[in-house]
Coordinates of C-alpha atoms in Angstrom, one line a residue:
X1 CA -61.5 47.8 10.8
X2 CA -59.4 44.7 12.1
X3 CA -59.0 43.7 8.4
X4 CA -57.7 47.6 7.6
X5 CA -55.2 47.1 10.8
X6 CA -54.0 43.8 9.8
X7 CA -53.7 45.2 6.1
X8 CA -51.9 48.3 7.1
X9 CA -49.2 45.9 9.2
X10 CA -48.8 43.1 6.5
X11 CA -47.9 46.2 3.9
X12 CA -45.5 47.6 6.3
X13 CA -43.5 44.7 6.8
X14 CA -43.7 44.1 3.1
X15 CA -41.8 47.7 2.1
X16 CA -37.9 47.1 2.3
X17 CA -35.7 49.1 4.9
X18 CA -33.8 51.9 3.0
X19 CA -29.9 50.8 2.3
X20 CA -27.2 52.8 1.7
X21 CA -26.0 53.3 -1.9
X22 CA -22.7 54.5 -2.7
X23 CA -22.1 56.9 -5.7
X24 CA -22.5 55.8 -9.1
X25 CA -22.3 51.9 -7.3
X26 CA -24.9 50.2 -9.9
X27 CA -22.8 51.7 -12.7
X28 CA -19.5 50.3 -11.4
X29 CA -18.3 47.3 -12.6
X30 CA -17.6 44.7 -9.7
X31 CA -13.7 44.2 -9.2
X32 CA -14.5 40.6 -8.5
X33 CA -16.1 40.1 -12.0
X34 CA -12.7 41.8 -13.5
X35 CA -10.5 39.5 -11.7
X36 CA -12.0 36.2 -11.0
X37 CA -14.5 36.5 -13.8
X38 CA -17.8 36.3 -11.2
X39 CA -18.8 37.4 -8.1
X40 CA -19.8 35.2 -5.0
X41 CA -21.6 37.4 -3.2
X42 CA -23.9 38.7 -6.3
X43 CA -26.8 36.9 -4.9
X44 CA -26.0 37.9 -1.2
X45 CA -26.5 41.9 -1.5
X46 CA -23.2 43.2 -3.2
X47 CA -24.5 46.7 -4.9
X48 CA -21.9 46.8 -7.8
X49 CA -22.5 46.0 -11.6
X50 CA -22.5 42.2 -12.5
X51 CA -23.8 42.8 -16.1
X52 CA -20.7 40.9 -17.6
X53 CA -21.3 37.8 -15.4
X54 CA -24.9 37.7 -16.4
X55 CA -25.0 38.6 -19.7
X56 CA -26.9 35.8 -21.0
X57 CA -29.4 36.4 -17.9
X58 CA -29.8 40.5 -19.2
X59 CA -30.6 39.8 -22.5
X60 CA -34.1 38.1 -21.4
X61 CA -36.0 38.2 -18.5
X62 CA -35.7 35.7 -15.3
X63 CA -38.4 33.1 -16.1
X64 CA -39.4 30.9 -13.0
X65 CA -40.0 28.2 -15.4
X66 CA -37.5 26.3 -18.1
X67 CA -38.6 26.0 -21.7
X68 CA -37.9 22.5 -20.8
X69 CA -40.3 22.3 -18.3
X70 CA -43.6 20.1 -18.5
X71 CA -46.5 22.5 -19.2
X72 CA -49.3 22.1 -16.9
X73 CA -52.5 21.8 -18.8
X74 CA -56.0 21.2 -16.9
X75 CA -58.5 19.1 -18.0
X76 CA -61.4 21.6 -17.9
X77 CA -61.1 25.3 -17.3
X78 CA -63.4 26.8 -14.6
X79 CA -63.2 30.1 -12.5
X80 CA -63.6 28.4 -9.5
X81 CA -60.9 28.1 -7.3
X82 CA -59.8 24.3 -6.4
X83 CA -59.6 23.7 -2.7
X84 CA -57.7 20.9 -0.8
X85 CA -59.9 18.4 -0.8
X86 CA -59.2 15.0 1.7
X87 CA -61.0 12.7 -1.1
X88 CA -58.5 13.5 -3.7
X89 CA -57.2 10.5 -5.8
X90 CA -54.6 8.7 -3.6
X91 CA -50.9 9.0 -5.5
X92 CA -49.9 5.9 -7.5
X93 CA -46.5 5.8 -9.0
X94 CA -45.6 4.7 -12.3
X95 CA -44.5 1.3 -12.6
X96 CA -45.2 -2.0 -13.3
X97 CA -47.7 -2.5 -11.1
X98 CA -50.3 -5.5 -11.0
X99 CA -52.0 -3.9 -8.2
X100 CA -54.7 -1.3 -8.7
X101 CA -56.1 1.4 -6.2
X102 CA -59.8 1.1 -5.7
X103 CA -61.5 4.5 -7.5
X104 CA -62.0 7.0 -4.4
X105 CA -64.6 9.6 -4.5
X106 CA -63.8 13.0 -5.7
X107 CA -64.8 16.4 -5.2
X108 CA -66.4 17.7 -8.2
X109 CA -65.4 21.4 -7.3
X110 CA -61.3 20.0 -7.4
X111 CA -59.5 20.0 -10.3
X112 CA -56.9 16.7 -11.1
X113 CA -53.5 17.5 -11.8
X114 CA -52.3 15.0 -14.7
X115 CA -48.3 15.9 -15.0
X116 CA -46.7 15.7 -18.0
X117 CA -44.3 12.3 -19.1
X118 CA -40.8 13.3 -18.2
X119 CA -38.3 11.9 -19.9
X120 CA -36.0 9.5 -18.2
X121 CA -32.5 10.3 -16.7
X122 CA -30.1 9.6 -19.8
X123 CA -26.1 8.6 -18.7
X124 CA -24.8 9.8 -21.8
X125 CA -26.0 13.4 -21.1
X126 CA -24.6 13.9 -17.7
X127 CA -21.3 15.6 -16.9
X128 CA -19.3 14.8 -14.1
X129 CA -17.6 18.0 -13.7
X130 CA -20.8 19.6 -13.1
X131 CA -20.9 22.0 -10.2
X132 CA -24.7 22.4 -9.8
X133 CA -25.8 22.1 -6.2
X134 CA -28.6 20.6 -5.3
X135 CA -31.1 23.5 -5.4
X136 CA -30.1 23.8 -9.3
X137 CA -27.9 26.7 -8.8
X138 CA -24.1 26.8 -9.7
X139 CA -21.3 28.8 -7.7
X140 CA -19.5 29.2 -11.3
X141 CA -21.9 30.4 -14.1
X142 CA -19.1 31.3 -16.3
X143 CA -17.6 28.1 -16.8
X144 CA -20.1 26.5 -18.9
X145 CA -18.8 26.1 -22.6
X146 CA -21.1 24.1 -25.2
X147 CA -18.5 23.8 -27.6
X148 CA -16.5 22.1 -25.7
X149 CA -19.2 19.5 -24.5
X150 CA -18.3 16.6 -26.9
X151 CA -14.4 17.5 -26.2
X152 CA -14.6 16.6 -22.4
X153 CA -17.0 13.5 -23.2
X154 CA -14.2 12.1 -25.7
X155 CA -11.7 12.4 -22.6
X156 CA -10.7 9.6 -20.1
X157 CA -12.5 10.7 -16.7
X158 CA -9.1 9.8 -14.5
X159 CA -9.0 10.2 -10.8
X160 CA -8.4 13.0 -8.4
X161 CA -4.9 13.8 -7.7
X162 CA -4.2 16.0 -4.9
X163 CA -0.8 16.7 -6.0
X164 CA -1.5 18.1 -9.3
X165 CA -2.0 21.8 -9.5
X166 CA -4.7 22.5 -11.9
X167 CA -7.4 20.0 -11.6
X168 CA -8.8 20.7 -15.0
X169 CA -9.8 17.8 -17.4
X170 CA -8.2 19.0 -20.4
X171 CA -5.0 20.0 -18.9
X172 CA -3.4 16.5 -19.2
X173 CA -5.1 15.9 -22.5
X174 CA -4.3 18.9 -24.5
X175 CA -1.9 20.5 -22.6
X176 CA -1.1 24.3 -23.2
X177 CA -3.3 24.4 -26.4
X178 CA -7.1 25.5 -24.8
X179 CA -6.8 28.0 -22.5
X180 CA -7.7 27.5 -18.8
X181 CA -11.4 28.3 -19.2
X182 CA -12.1 28.3 -15.4
X183 CA -11.2 26.8 -12.4
X184 CA -13.0 23.6 -11.7
X185 CA -13.6 23.2 -7.8
X186 CA -11.5 20.4 -6.5
X187 CA -13.3 18.2 -4.2
X188 CA -13.4 18.5 -0.4
X189 CA -10.1 17.5 1.5
X190 CA -9.9 17.1 4.9
X191 CA -8.2 19.8 6.9
X192 CA -5.7 17.2 8.5
X193 CA -2.4 17.7 6.4
X194 CA -0.8 14.8 7.3
X195 CA -1.2 11.8 5.3
X196 CA -0.6 9.1 7.8
X197 CA -4.0 7.2 7.6
X198 CA -4.3 3.7 8.6
X199 CA -5.1 1.5 5.9
X200 CA -6.5 -1.0 7.6
X201 CA -8.8 -1.2 10.6
X202 CA -7.1 -0.2 14.1
X203 CA -7.8 -2.6 16.8
X204 CA -6.7 -0.3 20.0
X205 CA -7.7 3.2 20.8
X206 CA -5.0 5.5 22.1
X207 CA -5.4 8.5 23.6
X208 CA -3.0 11.8 22.2
X209 CA -0.6 11.6 25.1
X210 CA -0.5 7.9 24.8
X211 CA 1.2 8.3 21.2
X212 CA 4.8 8.7 20.7
X213 CA 7.1 9.8 18.0
X214 CA 7.4 6.4 16.4
X215 CA 3.8 5.9 16.0
X216 CA 4.1 7.6 12.8
X217 CA 6.9 4.7 11.7
X218 CA 7.3 1.1 11.7
X219 CA 7.5 -0.6 15.2
X220 CA 10.7 -1.2 16.9
X221 CA 10.3 -4.6 17.3
X222 CA 9.6 -4.9 13.0
X223 CA 12.3 -2.4 12.3
X224 CA 15.0 -4.7 14.4
X225 CA 13.9 -7.9 12.8
X226 CA 14.6 -5.9 9.3
X227 CA 17.4 -4.4 10.2
X228 CA 18.6 -8.2 11.7
X229 CA 17.5 -9.7 8.5
X230 CA 19.8 -6.8 6.4
X231 CA 23.2 -7.2 8.8
X232 CA 23.0 -11.0 8.1
X233 CA 22.5 -10.4 4.4
X234 CA 25.3 -8.0 3.9
X235 CA 27.7 -10.1 6.2
X236 CA 31.1 -10.9 4.6
X237 CA 33.9 -12.7 6.5
X238 CA 36.8 -10.5 8.2
X239 CA 39.9 -10.3 5.8
X240 CA 42.8 -12.2 7.1
X241 CA 46.5 -11.9 5.1
X242 CA 47.1 -14.5 2.6
X243 CA 43.4 -16.3 3.0
X244 CA 41.0 -15.7 0.6
X245 CA 37.8 -17.3 0.3
X246 CA 37.2 -18.8 -3.5
X247 CA 34.4 -17.6 -5.8
X248 CA 32.4 -20.2 -7.9
X249 CA 31.4 -18.7 -11.1
X250 CA 29.2 -15.7 -10.7
X251 CA 29.1 -16.0 -6.9
X252 CA 31.5 -14.2 -4.9
X253 CA 32.5 -13.6 -1.2
X254 CA 31.5 -16.5 0.2
X255 CA 30.0 -17.1 4.0
X256 CA 29.4 -20.1 5.7
X257 CA 26.1 -20.6 7.6
X258 CA 26.8 -23.8 8.9
X259 CA 28.0 -23.6 12.8
X260 CA 29.8 -26.9 12.9
X261 CA 33.3 -27.8 12.8
X262 CA 33.0 -30.7 11.3
X263 CA 30.4 -32.2 8.8
X264 CA 29.3 -35.5 9.0
X265 CA 27.1 -37.5 6.6
X266 CA 23.7 -36.4 7.1
X267 CA 20.4 -37.5 5.3
X268 CA 22.1 -37.5 1.5
X269 CA 24.9 -39.9 2.9
X270 CA 27.4 -37.4 1.8
X271 CA 29.2 -34.5 3.8
X272 CA 27.4 -31.1 2.9
X273 CA 27.9 -27.3 3.5
X274 CA 26.2 -24.4 3.5
X275 CA 27.4 -21.0 2.3
X276 CA 25.7 -17.9 1.8
X277 CA 27.6 -15.9 -1.6
X278 CA 26.4 -12.2 -4.0
X279 CA 25.8 -12.9 -7.7
X280 CA 27.8 -10.7 -9.5
X281 CA 25.1 -10.4 -12.3
X282 CA 22.4 -9.2 -10.4
X283 CA 23.9 -8.5 -6.9
X284 CA 21.4 -10.8 -5.1
X285 CA 22.4 -12.7 -2.1
X286 CA 21.9 -16.8 -2.4
X287 CA 22.4 -19.8 -0.5
X288 CA 24.8 -22.4 -2.2
X289 CA 24.6 -26.0 -0.9
X290 CA 27.9 -27.8 -1.4
X291 CA 27.6 -31.7 -1.7
X292 CA 31.4 -32.7 -1.2
X293 CA 33.2 -35.6 -2.9
X294 CA 30.3 -36.6 -5.5
X295 CA 31.4 -37.0 -9.1
X296 CA 28.8 -36.3 -11.5
X297 CA 28.9 -39.4 -14.0
X298 CA 25.6 -38.6 -16.0
X299 CA 24.9 -35.3 -17.5
X300 CA 21.5 -35.7 -17.8
X301 CA 21.7 -35.8 -13.8
X302 CA 22.0 -32.2 -13.9
X303 CA 19.2 -31.9 -16.1
X304 CA 16.5 -32.9 -13.6
X305 CA 16.8 -29.2 -11.9
X306 CA 15.2 -27.8 -14.8
X307 CA 12.1 -29.3 -13.3
X308 CA 12.2 -27.6 -10.0
X309 CA 13.3 -24.2 -11.6
X310 CA 9.6 -23.9 -12.3
X311 CA 8.2 -24.5 -9.1
X312 CA 7.2 -21.5 -7.3
X313 CA 5.5 -21.4 -3.9
X314 CA 5.5 -19.9 -0.8
X315 CA 6.9 -23.3 1.4
X316 CA 9.0 -24.2 -1.1
X317 CA 12.6 -22.4 -1.5
X318 CA 13.3 -21.7 -4.3
X319 CA 15.8 -23.6 -7.0
X320 CA 18.1 -21.5 -8.9
X321 CA 20.7 -23.6 -10.8
X322 CA 23.1 -26.3 -10.1
X323 CA 26.6 -26.8 -11.4
X324 CA 29.6 -28.8 -10.3
X325 CA 33.1 -27.2 -9.6
X326 CA 36.8 -28.0 -8.5
X327 CA 37.3 -25.0 -6.7
X328 CA 37.4 -26.8 -3.5
X329 CA 40.5 -29.3 -4.9
X330 CA 37.9 -32.3 -5.0
X331 CA 34.5 -32.9 -7.0
X332 CA 31.6 -30.8 -5.4
X333 CA 28.3 -30.4 -6.5
X334 CA 26.8 -26.9 -5.9
X335 CA 22.8 -26.1 -5.7
X336 CA 21.8 -22.3 -5.4
X337 CA 18.7 -21.8 -3.9
X338 CA 17.0 -18.5 -2.5
X339 CA 18.6 -17.1 0.5
X340 CA 16.5 -16.4 3.6
X341 CA 18.3 -14.8 6.2
X342 CA 18.3 -15.6 10.0
X343 CA 16.3 -18.6 9.5
X344 CA 16.8 -21.9 11.3
X345 CA 15.9 -25.5 10.7
X346 CA 13.1 -27.1 12.8
X347 CA 15.9 -29.3 14.3
X348 CA 17.6 -26.0 15.6
X349 CA 14.2 -24.6 17.0
X350 CA 12.5 -27.6 18.4
X351 CA 15.6 -29.5 19.4
X352 CA 18.5 -27.0 20.5
X353 CA 22.0 -28.1 21.5
X354 CA 21.5 -27.6 25.2
X355 CA 21.5 -29.7 28.1
X356 CA 19.0 -31.8 29.1
X357 CA 17.9 -30.3 32.4
X358 CA 17.5 -26.7 30.2
X359 CA 15.4 -28.9 27.3
X360 CA 11.7 -27.6 27.1
X361 CA 9.0 -29.6 29.2
X362 CA 5.9 -28.0 27.8
X363 CA 4.6 -29.3 24.7
X364 CA 4.1 -27.9 21.0
X365 CA 0.8 -26.3 20.5
X366 CA -1.6 -28.7 18.4
X367 CA -1.8 -25.3 16.6
X368 CA 1.5 -25.4 15.5
X369 CA 1.7 -28.9 14.3
X370 CA -1.6 -28.4 12.3
X371 CA 0.2 -25.3 10.7
X372 CA 3.2 -27.5 9.7
X373 CA 0.9 -30.2 8.5
X374 CA -1.2 -27.7 6.3
X375 CA 1.9 -25.7 4.6
X376 CA 3.8 -29.1 4.3
X377 CA 0.8 -30.5 2.4
X378 CA 0.4 -27.6 0.1
X379 CA 4.0 -27.9 -0.8
X380 CA 3.7 -31.6 -1.6
X381 CA 0.4 -30.4 -3.4
X382 CA 2.3 -28.5 -6.4
X383 CA 5.1 -31.3 -6.0
X384 CA 3.2 -33.9 -6.9
X385 CA 1.1 -32.7 -9.3
X386 CA 4.5 -31.8 -11.5
X387 CA 5.1 -35.4 -11.4
X388 CA 7.9 -35.1 -8.7
X389 CA 8.7 -36.0 -5.0
X390 CA 9.8 -33.7 -2.6
X391 CA 12.4 -36.7 -0.8
X392 CA 13.9 -34.3 2.1
X393 CA 10.5 -34.2 4.4
X394 CA 13.2 -33.9 7.4
X395 CA 13.6 -32.1 10.7
X396 CA 16.9 -31.0 9.6
X397 CA 15.8 -30.0 5.9
X398 CA 12.8 -27.7 6.8
X399 CA 13.9 -23.8 7.5
X400 CA 11.7 -21.7 9.9
X401 CA 12.0 -18.4 8.2
X402 CA 9.5 -16.3 9.9
X403 CA 6.9 -17.2 12.8
X404 CA 5.5 -20.2 12.0
X405 CA 6.3 -19.9 8.5
X406 CA 8.3 -23.5 7.2
X407 CA 9.6 -24.0 3.7
X408 CA 11.4 -26.9 2.1
X409 CA 14.7 -26.0 1.7
X410 CA 16.4 -28.8 -0.1
X411 CA 14.6 -30.3 -2.7
X412 CA 15.9 -31.5 -6.5
X413 CA 19.3 -32.4 -4.2
X414 CA 18.0 -36.2 -4.4
X415 CA 17.2 -36.2 -8.0
X416 CA 20.7 -35.4 -8.9
X417 CA 22.4 -37.6 -6.4
X418 CA 20.6 -40.8 -6.5
X419 CA 19.5 -40.1 -10.7
X420 CA 20.8 -43.8 -11.2
X421 CA 18.5 -45.3 -8.7
X422 CA 15.5 -45.6 -11.1
X423 CA 12.0 -45.8 -8.7
X424 CA 9.1 -44.9 -9.6
X425 CA 7.8 -41.6 -8.8
X426 CA 4.6 -42.5 -6.7
X427 CA 6.8 -44.7 -4.3
X428 CA 8.7 -41.8 -3.7
X429 CA 5.5 -39.6 -3.2
X430 CA 4.1 -42.2 -1.1
X431 CA 7.5 -41.9 1.5
X432 CA 6.6 -38.1 1.6
X433 CA 3.5 -38.9 3.2
X434 CA 5.3 -40.9 5.6
X435 CA 8.0 -38.7 6.5
X436 CA 5.5 -35.8 6.7
X437 CA 3.8 -38.1 9.5
X438 CA 7.2 -38.9 10.9
X439 CA 8.2 -35.3 11.6
X440 CA 4.8 -34.3 13.0
X441 CA 5.8 -37.0 15.5
X442 CA 8.9 -36.4 16.1
X443 CA 7.9 -32.8 17.4
X444 CA 4.7 -33.5 19.0
X445 CA 6.4 -36.4 21.5
X446 CA 10.0 -34.3 21.8
X447 CA 11.7 -37.0 20.4
X448 CA 14.7 -36.8 17.9
X449 CA 14.7 -38.7 14.6
X450 CA 17.5 -41.0 15.7
X451 CA 15.4 -42.2 18.9
X452 CA 12.3 -43.1 17.2
X453 CA 12.4 -46.8 17.3
X454 CA 8.8 -47.3 18.2
X455 CA 6.4 -45.5 16.0
X456 CA 3.5 -47.1 17.8
X457 CA 4.4 -46.1 21.1
X458 CA 5.0 -42.8 20.3
X459 CA 1.8 -42.7 18.8
X460 CA 0.1 -43.4 21.9
X461 CA 1.9 -40.9 23.7
X462 CA 1.2 -38.4 20.8
X463 CA -2.8 -39.6 21.8
X464 CA -2.3 -38.7 25.6
X465 CA -1.2 -35.2 24.9
X466 CA -2.8 -33.9 21.4
X467 CA -6.5 -34.8 20.2
X468 CA -8.0 -37.8 18.9
X469 CA -8.2 -36.1 15.5
X470 CA -4.4 -35.1 15.1
X471 CA -3.6 -38.6 16.2
X472 CA -5.8 -40.5 13.6
X473 CA -4.0 -37.8 10.8
X474 CA -0.7 -38.8 12.0
X475 CA -1.7 -42.6 12.0
X476 CA -2.8 -41.8 8.5
X477 CA 0.3 -40.7 6.9
X478 CA 2.4 -43.6 8.8
X479 CA 0.2 -46.5 7.6
X480 CA 0.9 -48.1 4.1
X481 CA -1.1 -47.7 1.4
X482 CA -3.9 -49.9 1.0
X483 CA -6.0 -50.3 -2.4
X484 CA -5.0 -47.1 -3.6
X485 CA -1.8 -44.7 -2.8
X486 CA -2.9 -41.8 -1.1
X487 CA -3.0 -38.4 -2.6
X488 CA -2.3 -34.6 -1.5
X489 CA -5.4 -33.7 -2.9
X490 CA -7.2 -35.5 -0.6
X491 CA -4.9 -34.8 2.9
X492 CA -5.7 -31.0 1.9
X493 CA -10.0 -32.1 2.1
X494 CA -9.1 -33.7 5.3
X495 CA -7.3 -30.8 6.6
X496 CA -10.1 -27.8 5.2
X497 CA -10.9 -26.9 8.9
X498 CA -7.2 -26.4 10.0
X499 CA -6.7 -24.5 6.7
X500 CA -9.1 -21.9 7.1
X501 CA -7.6 -21.3 10.6
X502 CA -4.0 -21.1 8.8
X503 CA -6.1 -18.9 6.1
X504 CA -7.5 -16.2 9.1
X505 CA -3.8 -15.8 10.9
X506 CA -2.3 -15.0 7.3
X507 CA -5.0 -12.7 6.8
X508 CA -4.5 -10.6 10.1
X509 CA -0.7 -10.8 9.5
X510 CA -1.3 -9.2 6.2
X511 CA -3.3 -6.6 7.7
X512 CA -0.7 -5.8 10.3
X513 CA 2.0 -5.6 7.9
X514 CA 0.1 -3.1 5.5
X515 CA -0.7 -1.0 8.0
X516 CA 3.0 -0.7 9.2
X517 CA 3.6 -0.3 5.4
X518 CA 1.2 2.8 5.2
X519 CA 3.2 4.6 7.9
X520 CA 6.0 4.6 5.3
X521 CA 4.3 5.4 2.4
X522 CA 5.1 9.2 2.5
X523 CA 8.2 9.0 4.2
X524 CA 9.8 9.4 0.3
X525 CA 7.8 12.3 -0.7
X526 CA 9.0 14.3 2.3
X527 CA 12.5 13.5 1.2
X528 CA 12.4 14.7 -2.0
X529 CA 10.9 18.0 -0.8
X530 CA 13.7 18.0 1.5
X531 CA 16.7 17.2 -1.4
X532 CA 14.9 20.1 -3.3
X533 CA 15.2 22.5 0.0
X534 CA 18.5 21.6 0.6
X535 CA 19.5 22.2 -2.7
X536 CA 18.1 25.7 -3.3
X537 CA 19.1 27.4 0.0
X538 CA 22.6 29.1 0.4
X539 CA 24.2 28.1 -2.8
X540 CA 27.8 29.5 -2.8
X541 CA 28.4 29.7 -6.3
X542 CA 25.4 32.2 -6.6
X543 CA 26.4 35.1 -4.3
X544 CA 26.8 37.6 -6.3
X545 CA 24.2 36.5 -9.0
X546 CA 21.3 38.8 -8.8
X547 CA 18.9 36.6 -10.2
X548 CA 19.5 34.3 -7.1
X549 CA 19.8 37.0 -4.4
X550 CA 18.6 36.6 -0.6
X551 CA 16.4 39.4 -1.1
X552 CA 14.7 37.5 -4.2
X553 CA 11.9 35.2 -3.4
X554 CA 14.7 32.3 -2.5
X555 CA 15.1 34.6 0.9
X556 CA 11.4 33.2 2.1
X557 CA 12.6 30.0 1.3
X558 CA 15.6 30.2 3.7
X559 CA 13.8 31.8 6.3
X560 CA 11.0 28.8 6.1
X561 CA 13.8 26.5 6.7
X562 CA 14.7 28.6 9.9
X563 CA 10.8 28.3 10.9
X564 CA 10.7 24.6 10.5
X565 CA 13.9 23.3 11.8
X566 CA 15.8 26.2 13.9
X567 CA 13.1 27.5 16.0
X568 CA 13.7 27.9 19.9
X569 CA 11.6 28.4 22.6
X570 CA 11.7 31.6 25.2
X571 CA 14.7 30.4 27.0
X572 CA 16.4 30.5 23.8
X573 CA 16.8 26.4 23.7
X574 CA 16.1 24.2 20.3
X575 CA 12.8 23.4 19.8
X576 CA 13.1 18.9 18.9
X577 CA 9.6 18.9 18.0
X578 CA 8.7 16.5 15.2
X579 CA 5.6 16.9 14.8
X580 CA 6.1 20.7 14.1
X581 CA 8.4 19.4 11.1
X582 CA 6.2 17.1 9.5
X583 CA 3.2 19.2 9.9
X584 CA 5.1 22.0 8.0
X585 CA 6.6 19.9 5.3
X586 CA 3.2 18.0 4.8
X587 CA 1.5 21.3 4.4
X588 CA 4.2 22.7 2.1
X589 CA 4.0 19.5 -0.2
X590 CA -0.1 20.4 -0.6
X591 CA 0.3 23.9 -0.8
X592 CA -2.4 24.7 1.8
X593 CA -4.0 28.7 1.8
X594 CA -2.9 28.7 5.8
X595 CA -0.6 31.8 6.6
X596 CA 2.9 31.9 8.5
X597 CA 4.7 34.6 9.8
X598 CA 8.6 34.6 8.9
X599 CA 10.9 36.6 10.3
X600 CA 14.7 37.5 9.8
X601 CA 17.5 36.4 12.4
X602 CA 18.2 40.2 12.8
X603 CA 14.3 40.7 13.3
X604 CA 14.2 43.4 11.1
X605 CA 12.2 41.8 8.0
X606 CA 9.4 40.1 8.2
X607 CA 6.9 38.2 5.7
X608 CA 3.2 36.9 5.9
X609 CA 3.0 34.2 3.3
X610 CA 0.5 31.2 2.5
X611 CA 2.3 27.9 2.2
X612 CA 0.7 27.7 -1.6
X613 CA 3.2 30.6 -2.4
X614 CA 5.9 29.3 -0.6
X615 CA 5.2 25.5 -2.8
X616 CA 5.1 27.7 -5.8
X617 CA 8.9 29.5 -5.0
X618 CA 10.4 26.3 -4.1
X619 CA 8.9 24.8 -7.7
X620 CA 9.9 27.7 -9.3
X621 CA 14.0 27.6 -7.8
X622 CA 14.0 24.0 -8.6
X623 CA 13.3 24.6 -12.5
X624 CA 15.9 27.4 -12.4
X625 CA 18.6 24.8 -11.0
X626 CA 17.7 22.3 -13.4
X627 CA 17.6 24.8 -16.5
X628 CA 21.4 25.8 -15.3
X629 CA 22.6 22.1 -15.2
X630 CA 22.1 22.3 -19.3
X631 CA 24.3 25.7 -19.4
X632 CA 28.1 25.4 -19.7
X633 CA 30.0 26.3 -16.3
X634 CA 32.7 29.1 -16.5
X635 CA 36.1 28.5 -14.8
X636 CA 35.7 31.5 -12.3
X637 CA 31.9 29.7 -10.7
X638 CA 32.5 28.3 -7.7
X639 CA 30.6 24.6 -7.6
X640 CA 31.1 21.6 -5.7

């Protein structure tokens, strides 16, 4: 009796509840099939007919197994039902296993299962564009075309481009020849429609209320530094009546970079002047160093500059060319180098022209001295490998272009002016090491080069302030070569530990600059979008044109402009929200499905549109403008 009661309850639960049916719902074709080709609610209880979407499935009954599924072949036929046994054979995966499992006891009543050999996975038959889910079902069953499988395999698989309208792999290869068979579902994108993502790891965690508008752009300190360098590069002399700066061959707009009023003989034993000039060939700015009163007696001397043109190094100012001129009413030699704005020499940085009572008393950090030594040693390695010598390692000829970034600025000058003095390159290279040690000793002991008379006493003073390793390295540079010459490779091996410190700091600086650059990445895209909107809205020459009337799709673009830029609050004050402007422009460029409510200025017309529709209207209107550029303009048309 108990079994009968439970049996009745079980049968009651198996009976389906009655569902309301509309008239001829089974014979009515689903509208989703007519419009989209398939219905996503077919397996979720849609009551309409889906015969056309599953014509292949209606021709044959659904089966639980596929023809490619392995067949079940029992080893023995028995009418006795198999039951689960705790002494079944343990599972052993297939493979090249050397260990064998011990045989276990088998239930005589159970039937062992021997699966068939499955074919191995082959990458050649795998379609990357397949949209099958994990359970074997597909959201779009109409998209498969067996005749196009070979075509899609021959196409090059490109990366996903979020700016493309149609993400069909055949669109880029075949154009409009192949019709759009189906729309492949695009990869899932994040819902944040701004593209200002950090490109490098961010070390600080700021709350939303701690951020400001300039967080989307370059930091103010970096922007100010770049603007100062740009202003220095574009600086020109004030025009004076009757005074005109000379032009040297292709270089014009000369601006002196020396702050001294009277030049004296320095390292080169000749008066020199430094200018900034602009080239007529490419418009770039270069640094011109004039050696005053030098008469070139050998034409081969100036050819020595050709060897320095081939040397490109981050710690060497690139040499461009050299020539002679008489534009200064004398015989002068001009050297052209790359221009680094707002750079200053190490003499100006560490020994400024201020009274002694205001001069620095704190020592330079030891990491800075190691950094100078590593950078100059790296430059010497390249110079010596080219069978040349720097000959300009002086505190007045090494410039500081950025934070702890130095460059040798007067290379190739000694090779021309001292061309007649034939000296061995090996001896000149040994002088480079001595000058490097003298430069580090001068900065470390805060002693100008003209006061460095007793190097031994200064070396002892250096050892009292800095580590013993730095003292030994400077002493090695100042010592005379013994059995064999010093080499830049040997010096770089001794500085390997400090090279790693410089590499870490340079990598961190690069990550910071890359992060700042990522903030400016999408600004050009928004500017192009603003340019399109500006050229479309309120064109005066199309006032009476019915194809460009404000009652057409262009009217919604005008209302969208008011929605983005001309919003007011409840009191009628203008709303200046940069986040709202950037968010709306990014959504328009992405063409999202978000809907916005647009209202005319007289509050008589309202529109409910999506960003996707607005994007198509922008593209259509701008395309019409591009086509209109090729048409001949009539005399009565107004234009700018």
